[in-house]
PDB file of C-alpha atoms in Angstrom:
ATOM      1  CA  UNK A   1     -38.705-245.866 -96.898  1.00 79.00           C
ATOM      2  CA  UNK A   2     -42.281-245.355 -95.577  1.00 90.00           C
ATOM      3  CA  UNK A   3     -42.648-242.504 -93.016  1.00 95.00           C
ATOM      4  CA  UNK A   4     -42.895-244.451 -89.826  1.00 96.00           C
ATOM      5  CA  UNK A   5     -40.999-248.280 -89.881  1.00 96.00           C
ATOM      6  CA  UNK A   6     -41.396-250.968 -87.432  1.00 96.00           C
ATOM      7  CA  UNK A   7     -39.108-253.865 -88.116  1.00 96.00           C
ATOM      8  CA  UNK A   8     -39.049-257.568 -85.974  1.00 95.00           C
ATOM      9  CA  UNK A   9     -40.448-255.498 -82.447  1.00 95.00           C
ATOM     10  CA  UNK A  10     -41.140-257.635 -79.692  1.00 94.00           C
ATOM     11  CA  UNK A  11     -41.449-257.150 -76.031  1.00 92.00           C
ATOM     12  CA  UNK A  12     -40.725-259.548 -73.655  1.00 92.00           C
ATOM     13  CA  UNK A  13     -40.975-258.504 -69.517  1.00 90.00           C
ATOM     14  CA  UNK A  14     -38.823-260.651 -67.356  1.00 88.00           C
ATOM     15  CA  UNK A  15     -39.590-261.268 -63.490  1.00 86.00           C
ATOM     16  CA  UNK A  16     -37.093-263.622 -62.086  1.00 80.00           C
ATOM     17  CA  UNK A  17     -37.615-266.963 -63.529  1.00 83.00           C
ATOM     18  CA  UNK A  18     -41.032-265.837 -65.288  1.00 86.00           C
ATOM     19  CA  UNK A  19     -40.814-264.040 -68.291  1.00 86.00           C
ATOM     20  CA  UNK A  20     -44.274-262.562 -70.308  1.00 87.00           C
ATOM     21  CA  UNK A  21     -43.587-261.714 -74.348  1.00 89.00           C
ATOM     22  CA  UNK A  22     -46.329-258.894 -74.979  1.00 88.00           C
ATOM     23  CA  UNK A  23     -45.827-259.371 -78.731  1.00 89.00           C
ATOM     24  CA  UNK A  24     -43.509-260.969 -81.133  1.00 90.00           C
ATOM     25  CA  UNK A  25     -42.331-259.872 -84.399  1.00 93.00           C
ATOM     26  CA  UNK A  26     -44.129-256.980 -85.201  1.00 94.00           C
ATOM     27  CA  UNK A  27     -43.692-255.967 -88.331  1.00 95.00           C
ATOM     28  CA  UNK A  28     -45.391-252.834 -90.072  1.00 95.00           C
ATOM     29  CA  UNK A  29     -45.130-249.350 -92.232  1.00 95.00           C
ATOM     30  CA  UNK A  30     -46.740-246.404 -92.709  1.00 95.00           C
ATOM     31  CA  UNK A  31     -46.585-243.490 -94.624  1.00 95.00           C
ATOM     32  CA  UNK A  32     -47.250-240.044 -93.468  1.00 95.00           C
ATOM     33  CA  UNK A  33     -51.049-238.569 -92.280  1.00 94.00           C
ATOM     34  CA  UNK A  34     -52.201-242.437 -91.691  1.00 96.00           C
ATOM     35  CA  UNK A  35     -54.178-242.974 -88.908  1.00 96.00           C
ATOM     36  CA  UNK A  36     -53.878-246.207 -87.344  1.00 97.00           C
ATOM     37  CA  UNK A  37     -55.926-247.726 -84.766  1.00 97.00           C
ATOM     38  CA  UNK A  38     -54.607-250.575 -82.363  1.00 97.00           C
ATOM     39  CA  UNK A  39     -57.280-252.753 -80.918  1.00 96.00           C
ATOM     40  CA  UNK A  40     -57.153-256.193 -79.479  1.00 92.00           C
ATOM     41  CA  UNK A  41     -58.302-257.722 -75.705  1.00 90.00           C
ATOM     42  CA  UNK A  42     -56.589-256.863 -72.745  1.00 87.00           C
ATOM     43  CA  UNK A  43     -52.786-258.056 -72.646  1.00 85.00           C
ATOM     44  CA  UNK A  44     -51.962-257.757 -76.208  1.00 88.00           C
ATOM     45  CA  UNK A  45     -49.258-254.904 -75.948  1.00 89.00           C
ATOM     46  CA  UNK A  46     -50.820-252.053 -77.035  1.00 92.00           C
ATOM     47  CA  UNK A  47     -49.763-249.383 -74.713  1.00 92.00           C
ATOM     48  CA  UNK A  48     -46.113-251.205 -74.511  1.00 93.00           C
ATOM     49  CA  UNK A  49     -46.183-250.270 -78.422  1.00 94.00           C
ATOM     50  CA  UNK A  50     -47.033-246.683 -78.056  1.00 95.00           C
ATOM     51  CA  UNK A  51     -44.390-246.521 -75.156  1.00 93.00           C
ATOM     52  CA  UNK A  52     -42.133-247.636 -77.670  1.00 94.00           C
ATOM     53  CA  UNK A  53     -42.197-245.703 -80.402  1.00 95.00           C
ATOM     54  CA  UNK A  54     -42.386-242.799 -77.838  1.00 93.00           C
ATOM     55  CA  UNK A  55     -39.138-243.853 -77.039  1.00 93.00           C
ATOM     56  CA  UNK A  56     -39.680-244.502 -73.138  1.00 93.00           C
ATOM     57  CA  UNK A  57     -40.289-248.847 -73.598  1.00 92.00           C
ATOM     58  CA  UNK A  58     -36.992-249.599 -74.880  1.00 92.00           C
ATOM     59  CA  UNK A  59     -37.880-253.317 -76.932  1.00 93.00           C
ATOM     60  CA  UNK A  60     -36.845-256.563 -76.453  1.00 93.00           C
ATOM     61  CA  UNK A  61     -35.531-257.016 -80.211  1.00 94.00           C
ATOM     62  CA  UNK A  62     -35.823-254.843 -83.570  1.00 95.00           C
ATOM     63  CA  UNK A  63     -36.100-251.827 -84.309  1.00 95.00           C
ATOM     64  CA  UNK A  64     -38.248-248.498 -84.929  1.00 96.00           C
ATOM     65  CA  UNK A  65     -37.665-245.724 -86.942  1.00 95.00           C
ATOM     66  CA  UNK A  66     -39.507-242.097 -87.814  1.00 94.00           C
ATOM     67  CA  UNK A  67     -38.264-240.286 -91.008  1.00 91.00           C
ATOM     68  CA  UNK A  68     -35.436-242.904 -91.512  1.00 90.00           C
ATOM     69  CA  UNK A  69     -34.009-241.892 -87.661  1.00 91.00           C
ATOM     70  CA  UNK A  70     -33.972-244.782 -85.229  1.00 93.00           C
ATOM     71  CA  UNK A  71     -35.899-244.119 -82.043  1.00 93.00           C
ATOM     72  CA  UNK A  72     -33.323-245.220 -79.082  1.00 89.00           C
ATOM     73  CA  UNK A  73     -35.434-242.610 -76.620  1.00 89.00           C
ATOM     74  CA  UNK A  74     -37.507-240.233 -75.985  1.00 88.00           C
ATOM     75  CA  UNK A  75     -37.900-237.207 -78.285  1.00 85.00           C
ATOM     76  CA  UNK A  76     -39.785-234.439 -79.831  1.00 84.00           C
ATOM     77  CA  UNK A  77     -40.592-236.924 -82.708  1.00 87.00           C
ATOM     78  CA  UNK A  78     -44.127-237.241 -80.772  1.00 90.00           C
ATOM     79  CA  UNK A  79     -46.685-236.157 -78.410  1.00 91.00           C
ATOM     80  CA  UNK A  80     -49.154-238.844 -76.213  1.00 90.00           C
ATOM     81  CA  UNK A  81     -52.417-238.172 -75.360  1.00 90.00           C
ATOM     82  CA  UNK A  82     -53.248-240.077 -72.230  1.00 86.00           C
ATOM     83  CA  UNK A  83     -56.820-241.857 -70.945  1.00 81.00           C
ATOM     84  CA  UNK A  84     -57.259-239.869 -67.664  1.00 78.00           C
ATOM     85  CA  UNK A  85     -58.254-236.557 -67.417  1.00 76.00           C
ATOM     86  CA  UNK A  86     -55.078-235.559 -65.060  1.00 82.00           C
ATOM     87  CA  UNK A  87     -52.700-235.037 -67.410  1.00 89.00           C
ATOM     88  CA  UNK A  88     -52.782-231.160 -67.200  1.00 92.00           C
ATOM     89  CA  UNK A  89     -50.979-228.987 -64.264  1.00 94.00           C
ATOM     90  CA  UNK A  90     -53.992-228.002 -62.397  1.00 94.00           C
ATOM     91  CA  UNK A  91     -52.281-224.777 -60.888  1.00 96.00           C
ATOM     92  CA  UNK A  92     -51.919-223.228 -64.845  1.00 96.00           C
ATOM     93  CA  UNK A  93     -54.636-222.264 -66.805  1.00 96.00           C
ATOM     94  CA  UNK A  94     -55.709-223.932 -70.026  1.00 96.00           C
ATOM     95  CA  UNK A  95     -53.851-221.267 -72.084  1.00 95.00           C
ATOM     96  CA  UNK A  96     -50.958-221.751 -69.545  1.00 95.00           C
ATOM     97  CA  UNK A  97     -51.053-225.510 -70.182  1.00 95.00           C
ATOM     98  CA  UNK A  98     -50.588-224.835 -73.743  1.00 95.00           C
ATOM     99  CA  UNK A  99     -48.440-222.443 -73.608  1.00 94.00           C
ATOM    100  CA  UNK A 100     -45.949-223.815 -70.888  1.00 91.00           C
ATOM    101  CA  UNK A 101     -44.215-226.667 -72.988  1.00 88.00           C
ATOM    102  CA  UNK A 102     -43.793-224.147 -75.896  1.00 91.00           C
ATOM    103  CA  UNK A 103     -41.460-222.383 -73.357  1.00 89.00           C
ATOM    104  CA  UNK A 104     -39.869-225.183 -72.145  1.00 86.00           C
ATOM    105  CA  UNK A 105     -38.961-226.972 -75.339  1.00 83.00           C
ATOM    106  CA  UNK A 106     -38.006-223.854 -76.649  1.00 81.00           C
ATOM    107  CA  UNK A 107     -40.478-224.218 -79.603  1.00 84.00           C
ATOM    108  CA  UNK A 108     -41.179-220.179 -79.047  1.00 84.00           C
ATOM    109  CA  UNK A 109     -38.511-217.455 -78.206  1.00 86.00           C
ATOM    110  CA  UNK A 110     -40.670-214.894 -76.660  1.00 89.00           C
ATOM    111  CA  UNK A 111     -43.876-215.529 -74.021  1.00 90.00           C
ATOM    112  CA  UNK A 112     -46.131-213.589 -76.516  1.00 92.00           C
ATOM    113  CA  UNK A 113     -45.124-216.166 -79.440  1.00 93.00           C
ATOM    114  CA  UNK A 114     -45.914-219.309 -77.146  1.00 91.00           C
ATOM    115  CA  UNK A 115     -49.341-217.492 -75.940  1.00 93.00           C
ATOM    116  CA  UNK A 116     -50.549-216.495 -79.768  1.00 93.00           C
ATOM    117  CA  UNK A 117     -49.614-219.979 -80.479  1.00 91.00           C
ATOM    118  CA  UNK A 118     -51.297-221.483 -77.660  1.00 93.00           C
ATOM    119  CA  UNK A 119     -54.751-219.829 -78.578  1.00 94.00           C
ATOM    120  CA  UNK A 120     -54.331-220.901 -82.172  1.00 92.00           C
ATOM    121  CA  UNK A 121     -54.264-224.392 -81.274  1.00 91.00           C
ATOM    122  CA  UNK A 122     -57.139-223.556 -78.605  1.00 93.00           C
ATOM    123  CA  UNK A 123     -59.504-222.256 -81.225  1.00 92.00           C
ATOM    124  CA  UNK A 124     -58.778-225.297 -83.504  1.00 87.00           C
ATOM    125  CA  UNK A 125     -60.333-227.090 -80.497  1.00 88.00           C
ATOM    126  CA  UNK A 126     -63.162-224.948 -80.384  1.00 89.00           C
ATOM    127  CA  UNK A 127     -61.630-223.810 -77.016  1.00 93.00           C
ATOM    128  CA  UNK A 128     -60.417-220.685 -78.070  1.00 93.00           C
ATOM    129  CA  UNK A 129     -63.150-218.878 -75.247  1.00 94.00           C
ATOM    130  CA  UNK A 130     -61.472-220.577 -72.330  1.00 96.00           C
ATOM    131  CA  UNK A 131     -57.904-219.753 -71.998  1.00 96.00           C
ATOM    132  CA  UNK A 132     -58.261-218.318 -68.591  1.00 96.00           C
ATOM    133  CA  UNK A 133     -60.218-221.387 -66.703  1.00 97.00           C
ATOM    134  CA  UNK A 134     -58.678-223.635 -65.151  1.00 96.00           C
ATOM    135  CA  UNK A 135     -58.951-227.469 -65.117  1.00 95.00           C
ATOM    136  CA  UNK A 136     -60.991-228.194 -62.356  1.00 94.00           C
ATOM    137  CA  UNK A 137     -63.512-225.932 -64.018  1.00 96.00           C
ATOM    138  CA  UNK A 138     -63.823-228.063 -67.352  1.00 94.00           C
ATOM    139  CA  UNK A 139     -65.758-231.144 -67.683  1.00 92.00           C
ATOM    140  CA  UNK A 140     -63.650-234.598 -68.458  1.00 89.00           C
ATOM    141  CA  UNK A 141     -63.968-233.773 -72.455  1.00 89.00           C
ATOM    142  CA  UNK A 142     -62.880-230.116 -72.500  1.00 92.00           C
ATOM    143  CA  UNK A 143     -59.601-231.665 -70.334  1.00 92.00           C
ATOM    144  CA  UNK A 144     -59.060-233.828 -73.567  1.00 90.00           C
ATOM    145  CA  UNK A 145     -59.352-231.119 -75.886  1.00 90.00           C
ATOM    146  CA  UNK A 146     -56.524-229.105 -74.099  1.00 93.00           C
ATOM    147  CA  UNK A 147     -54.580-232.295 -73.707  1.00 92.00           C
ATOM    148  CA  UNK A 148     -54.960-232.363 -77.962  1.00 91.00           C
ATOM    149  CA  UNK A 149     -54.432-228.792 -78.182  1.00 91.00           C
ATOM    150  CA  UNK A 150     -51.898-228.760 -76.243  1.00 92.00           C
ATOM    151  CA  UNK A 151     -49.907-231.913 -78.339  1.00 91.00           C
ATOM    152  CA  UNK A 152     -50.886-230.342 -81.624  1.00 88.00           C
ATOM    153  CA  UNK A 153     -48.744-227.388 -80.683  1.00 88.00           C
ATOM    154  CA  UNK A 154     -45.407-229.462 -80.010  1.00 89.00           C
ATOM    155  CA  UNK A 155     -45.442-229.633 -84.103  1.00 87.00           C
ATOM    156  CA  UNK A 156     -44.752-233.315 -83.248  1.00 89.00           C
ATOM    157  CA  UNK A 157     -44.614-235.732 -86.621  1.00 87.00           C
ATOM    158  CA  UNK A 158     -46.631-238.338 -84.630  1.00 93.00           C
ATOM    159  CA  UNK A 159     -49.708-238.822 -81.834  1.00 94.00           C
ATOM    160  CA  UNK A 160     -50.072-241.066 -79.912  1.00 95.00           C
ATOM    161  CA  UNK A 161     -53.665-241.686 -78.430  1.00 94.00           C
ATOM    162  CA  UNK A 162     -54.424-244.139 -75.486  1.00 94.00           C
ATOM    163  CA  UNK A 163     -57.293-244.806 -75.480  1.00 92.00           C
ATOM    164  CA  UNK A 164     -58.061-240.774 -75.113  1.00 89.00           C
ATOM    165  CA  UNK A 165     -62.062-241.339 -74.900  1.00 89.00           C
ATOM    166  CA  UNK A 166     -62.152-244.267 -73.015  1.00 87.00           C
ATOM    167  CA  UNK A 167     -63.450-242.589 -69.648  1.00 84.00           C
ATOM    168  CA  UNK A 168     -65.849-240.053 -71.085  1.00 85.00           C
ATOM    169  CA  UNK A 169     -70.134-240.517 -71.482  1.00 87.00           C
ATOM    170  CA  UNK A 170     -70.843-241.646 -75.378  1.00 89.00           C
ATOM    171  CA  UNK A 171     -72.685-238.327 -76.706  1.00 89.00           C
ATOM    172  CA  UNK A 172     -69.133-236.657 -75.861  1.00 87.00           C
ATOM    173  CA  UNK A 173     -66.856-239.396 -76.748  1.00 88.00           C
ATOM    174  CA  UNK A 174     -69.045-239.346 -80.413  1.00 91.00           C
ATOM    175  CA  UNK A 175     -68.448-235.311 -80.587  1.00 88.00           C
ATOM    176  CA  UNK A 176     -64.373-235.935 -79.624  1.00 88.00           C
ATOM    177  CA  UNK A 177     -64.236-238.573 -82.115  1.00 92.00           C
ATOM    178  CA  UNK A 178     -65.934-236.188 -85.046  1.00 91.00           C
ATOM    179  CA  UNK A 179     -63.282-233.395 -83.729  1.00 88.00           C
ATOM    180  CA  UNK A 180     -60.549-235.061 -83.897  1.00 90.00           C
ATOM    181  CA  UNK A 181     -61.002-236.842 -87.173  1.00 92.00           C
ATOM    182  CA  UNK A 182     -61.425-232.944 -88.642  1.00 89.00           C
ATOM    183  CA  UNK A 183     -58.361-232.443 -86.411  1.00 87.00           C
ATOM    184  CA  UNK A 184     -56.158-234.644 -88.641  1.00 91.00           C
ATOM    185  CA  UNK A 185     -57.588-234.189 -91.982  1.00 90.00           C
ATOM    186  CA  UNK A 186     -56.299-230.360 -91.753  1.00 86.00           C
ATOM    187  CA  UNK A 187     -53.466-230.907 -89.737  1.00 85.00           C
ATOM    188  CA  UNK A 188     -52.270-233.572 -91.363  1.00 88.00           C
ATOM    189  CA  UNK A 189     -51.168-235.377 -88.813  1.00 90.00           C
ATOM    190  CA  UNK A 190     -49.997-239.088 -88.091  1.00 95.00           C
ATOM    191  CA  UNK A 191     -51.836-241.032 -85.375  1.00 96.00           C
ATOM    192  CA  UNK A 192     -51.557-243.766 -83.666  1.00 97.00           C
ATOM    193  CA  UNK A 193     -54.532-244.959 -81.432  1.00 96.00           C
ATOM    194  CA  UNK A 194     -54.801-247.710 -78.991  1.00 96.00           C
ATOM    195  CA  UNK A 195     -58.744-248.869 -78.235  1.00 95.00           C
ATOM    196  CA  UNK A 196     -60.877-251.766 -76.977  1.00 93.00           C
ATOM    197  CA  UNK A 197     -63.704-250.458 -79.399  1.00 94.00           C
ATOM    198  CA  UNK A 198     -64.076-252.269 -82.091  1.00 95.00           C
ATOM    199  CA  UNK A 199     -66.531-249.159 -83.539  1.00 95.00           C
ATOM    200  CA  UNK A 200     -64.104-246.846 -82.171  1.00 95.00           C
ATOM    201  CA  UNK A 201     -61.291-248.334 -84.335  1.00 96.00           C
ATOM    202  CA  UNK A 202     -63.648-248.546 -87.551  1.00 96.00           C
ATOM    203  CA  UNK A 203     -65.020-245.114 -87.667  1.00 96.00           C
ATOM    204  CA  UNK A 204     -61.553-243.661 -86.861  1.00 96.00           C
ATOM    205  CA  UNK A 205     -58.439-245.785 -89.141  1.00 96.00           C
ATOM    206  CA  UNK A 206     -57.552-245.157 -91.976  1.00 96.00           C
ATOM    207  CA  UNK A 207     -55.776-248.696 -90.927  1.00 96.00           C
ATOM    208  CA  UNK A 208     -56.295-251.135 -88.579  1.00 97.00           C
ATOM    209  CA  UNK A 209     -53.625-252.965 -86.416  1.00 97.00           C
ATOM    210  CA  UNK A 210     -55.248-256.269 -84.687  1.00 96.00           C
ATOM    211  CA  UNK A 211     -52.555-257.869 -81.718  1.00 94.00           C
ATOM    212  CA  UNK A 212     -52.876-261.075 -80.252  1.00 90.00           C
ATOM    213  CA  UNK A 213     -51.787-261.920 -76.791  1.00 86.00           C
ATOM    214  CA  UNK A 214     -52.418-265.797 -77.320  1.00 83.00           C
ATOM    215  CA  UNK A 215     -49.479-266.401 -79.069  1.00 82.00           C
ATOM    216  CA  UNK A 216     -48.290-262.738 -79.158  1.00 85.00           C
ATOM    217  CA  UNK A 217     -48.637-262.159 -82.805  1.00 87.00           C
ATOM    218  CA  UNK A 218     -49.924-259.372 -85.516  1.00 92.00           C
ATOM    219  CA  UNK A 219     -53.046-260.830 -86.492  1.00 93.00           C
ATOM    220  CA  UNK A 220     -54.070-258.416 -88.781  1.00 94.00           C
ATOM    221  CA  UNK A 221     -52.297-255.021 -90.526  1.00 96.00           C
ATOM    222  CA  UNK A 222     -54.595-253.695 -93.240  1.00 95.00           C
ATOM    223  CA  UNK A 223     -56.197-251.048 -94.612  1.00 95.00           C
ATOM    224  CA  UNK A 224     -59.471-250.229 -93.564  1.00 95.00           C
ATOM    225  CA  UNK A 225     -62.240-251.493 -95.477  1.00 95.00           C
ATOM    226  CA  UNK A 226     -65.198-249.112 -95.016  1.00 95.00           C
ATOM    227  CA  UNK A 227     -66.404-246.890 -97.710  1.00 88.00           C
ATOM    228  CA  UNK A 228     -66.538-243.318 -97.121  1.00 86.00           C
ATOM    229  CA  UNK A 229     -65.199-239.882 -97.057  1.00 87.00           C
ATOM    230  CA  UNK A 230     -61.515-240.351 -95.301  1.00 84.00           C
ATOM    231  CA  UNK A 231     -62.164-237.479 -93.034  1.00 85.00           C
ATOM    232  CA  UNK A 232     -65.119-238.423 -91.781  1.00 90.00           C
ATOM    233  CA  UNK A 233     -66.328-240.849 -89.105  1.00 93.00           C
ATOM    234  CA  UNK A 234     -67.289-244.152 -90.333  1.00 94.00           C
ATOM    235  CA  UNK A 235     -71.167-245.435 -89.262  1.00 92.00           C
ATOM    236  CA  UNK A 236     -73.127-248.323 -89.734  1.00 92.00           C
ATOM    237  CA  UNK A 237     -74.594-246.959 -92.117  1.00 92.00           C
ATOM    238  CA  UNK A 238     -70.820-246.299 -94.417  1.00 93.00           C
ATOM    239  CA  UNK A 239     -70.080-249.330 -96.839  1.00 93.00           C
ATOM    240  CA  UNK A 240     -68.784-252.092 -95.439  1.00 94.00           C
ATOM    241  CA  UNK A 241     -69.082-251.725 -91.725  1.00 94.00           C
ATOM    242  CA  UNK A 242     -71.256-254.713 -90.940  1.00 94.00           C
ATOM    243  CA  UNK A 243     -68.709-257.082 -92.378  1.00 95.00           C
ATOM    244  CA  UNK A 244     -65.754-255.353 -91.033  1.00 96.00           C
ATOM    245  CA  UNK A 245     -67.182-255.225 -87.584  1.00 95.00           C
ATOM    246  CA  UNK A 246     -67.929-259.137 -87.893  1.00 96.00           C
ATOM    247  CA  UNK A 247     -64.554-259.839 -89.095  1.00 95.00           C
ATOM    248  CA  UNK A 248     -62.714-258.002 -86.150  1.00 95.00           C
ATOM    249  CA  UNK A 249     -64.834-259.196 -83.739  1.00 94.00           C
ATOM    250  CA  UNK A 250     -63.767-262.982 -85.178  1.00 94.00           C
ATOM    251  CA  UNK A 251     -60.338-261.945 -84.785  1.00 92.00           C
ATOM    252  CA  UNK A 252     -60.354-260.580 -81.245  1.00 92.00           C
ATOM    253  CA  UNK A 253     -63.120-263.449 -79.887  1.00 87.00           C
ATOM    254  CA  UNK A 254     -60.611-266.337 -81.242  1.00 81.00           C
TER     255      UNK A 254
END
């Protein structure tokens, strides 16, 4: 039994006498520390996944499971990283944003447990100097790094990403994708992350997910085919990338 298990998933949203299927038999596995990328055009289903195996989209037909343990709702079995930079509580710091849901879930017993944690995770995102700003003081990719942090100390077994960078300039968006690539190789972490970009999705996965919305189908579930160290970014330059690139862009275009 691999580590995460989607079996026969499909989605289909029902308006009176119209009905839309997002996707259709989706069937994949994946062992533990993967990181998968999602990519395909607009109206494929690939947020309506991650809200699924988040628990909060219950599907249409079939079933996912974490660890062997079907996921009926929502649960500490994951953390998701959102696109917008709003996702923090703008009245708490950024150690207090880290902190708070360590409290609430009951993760730490004491205040001084959840804070020491808090900064750990801070420092891991190279944020360990700005505990006691707040968010309107941080620029759109310091927000992100918080939101990470702030996942990564949940202990979650899975992350789900969507489309985390999307909204951020490319020189920072380049320097998130480099962190959070180190992020996971020590961590250890499973991810799962939804993006349009095709280089995105290359120099991230360790596999790649393609959807369809025209019939809704899996077009492609595979490992990914560039050369190179796994915890580093994948370039241009890595082995591979050119045809990769050409082949996903094929599969998207048509």
């Amino acid at each position: 039994m691999s580590f995460l298990e989607i079996e026969g998933l499909t989605q289909t949203f029902v308006n009176g006498p119209d009905a839309h299927t997002a996707y259709e038999d989706v069937t994949i596995s994946l062992e533990k520390g993967e990181f998968l990328c999602i990519i395909g055009p607009s109206g494929c289903g690939k947020p309506t996944l991650l809200r699924s195996v988040s628990g909060f989209q219950k599907p249409t037909a079939g079933r996912i499971a974490v660890n062997d343990h079907t996921v009926a709702e929502p649960g500490t079995h994951c953390a998701m990283i959102f696109q917008t930079f709003d996702q923090l509580f703008p009245w708490r710091t950024v150690l207090g944003n880290v902190a708070y849901p360590l409290l609430v879930g009951k993760k730490c017993a004491t205040k001084a447990e959840a804070v020491s944690k808090a900064n750990a995770q801070l420092a891991l995102v190279g944020l360990q100097n700005y505990g006691g700003y707040y968010p309107y003081q941080l620029s759109g990719g310091m927000k992100q790094r918080v939101a990470i942090a702030r996942a990564l100390a949940l202990e979650p077994e899975l992350i789900l990403m969507d489309e985390p960078f999307a909204s951020l300039d490319a020189d920072t968006r380049t320097n998130l994708q480099k962190e959070l690539k180190r992020i996971w190789a020590e961590s250890g972490l499973t991810v799962l992350f939804v993006t349009h970009s095709i280089i995105e999705a290359i120099g991230l996965a360790t596999k790649l997910l393609v959807l369809s919305p025209d019939p809704p189908s899996v077009k492609m579930f595979a490992d990914n085919p560039v050369g190179g160290a796994r915890d580093a970014v994948k370039t241009p330059e890595s082995p591979g990338y050119s045809g990769c690139w050409a082949m996903l862009n094929d599969l998207i275009r048509h």
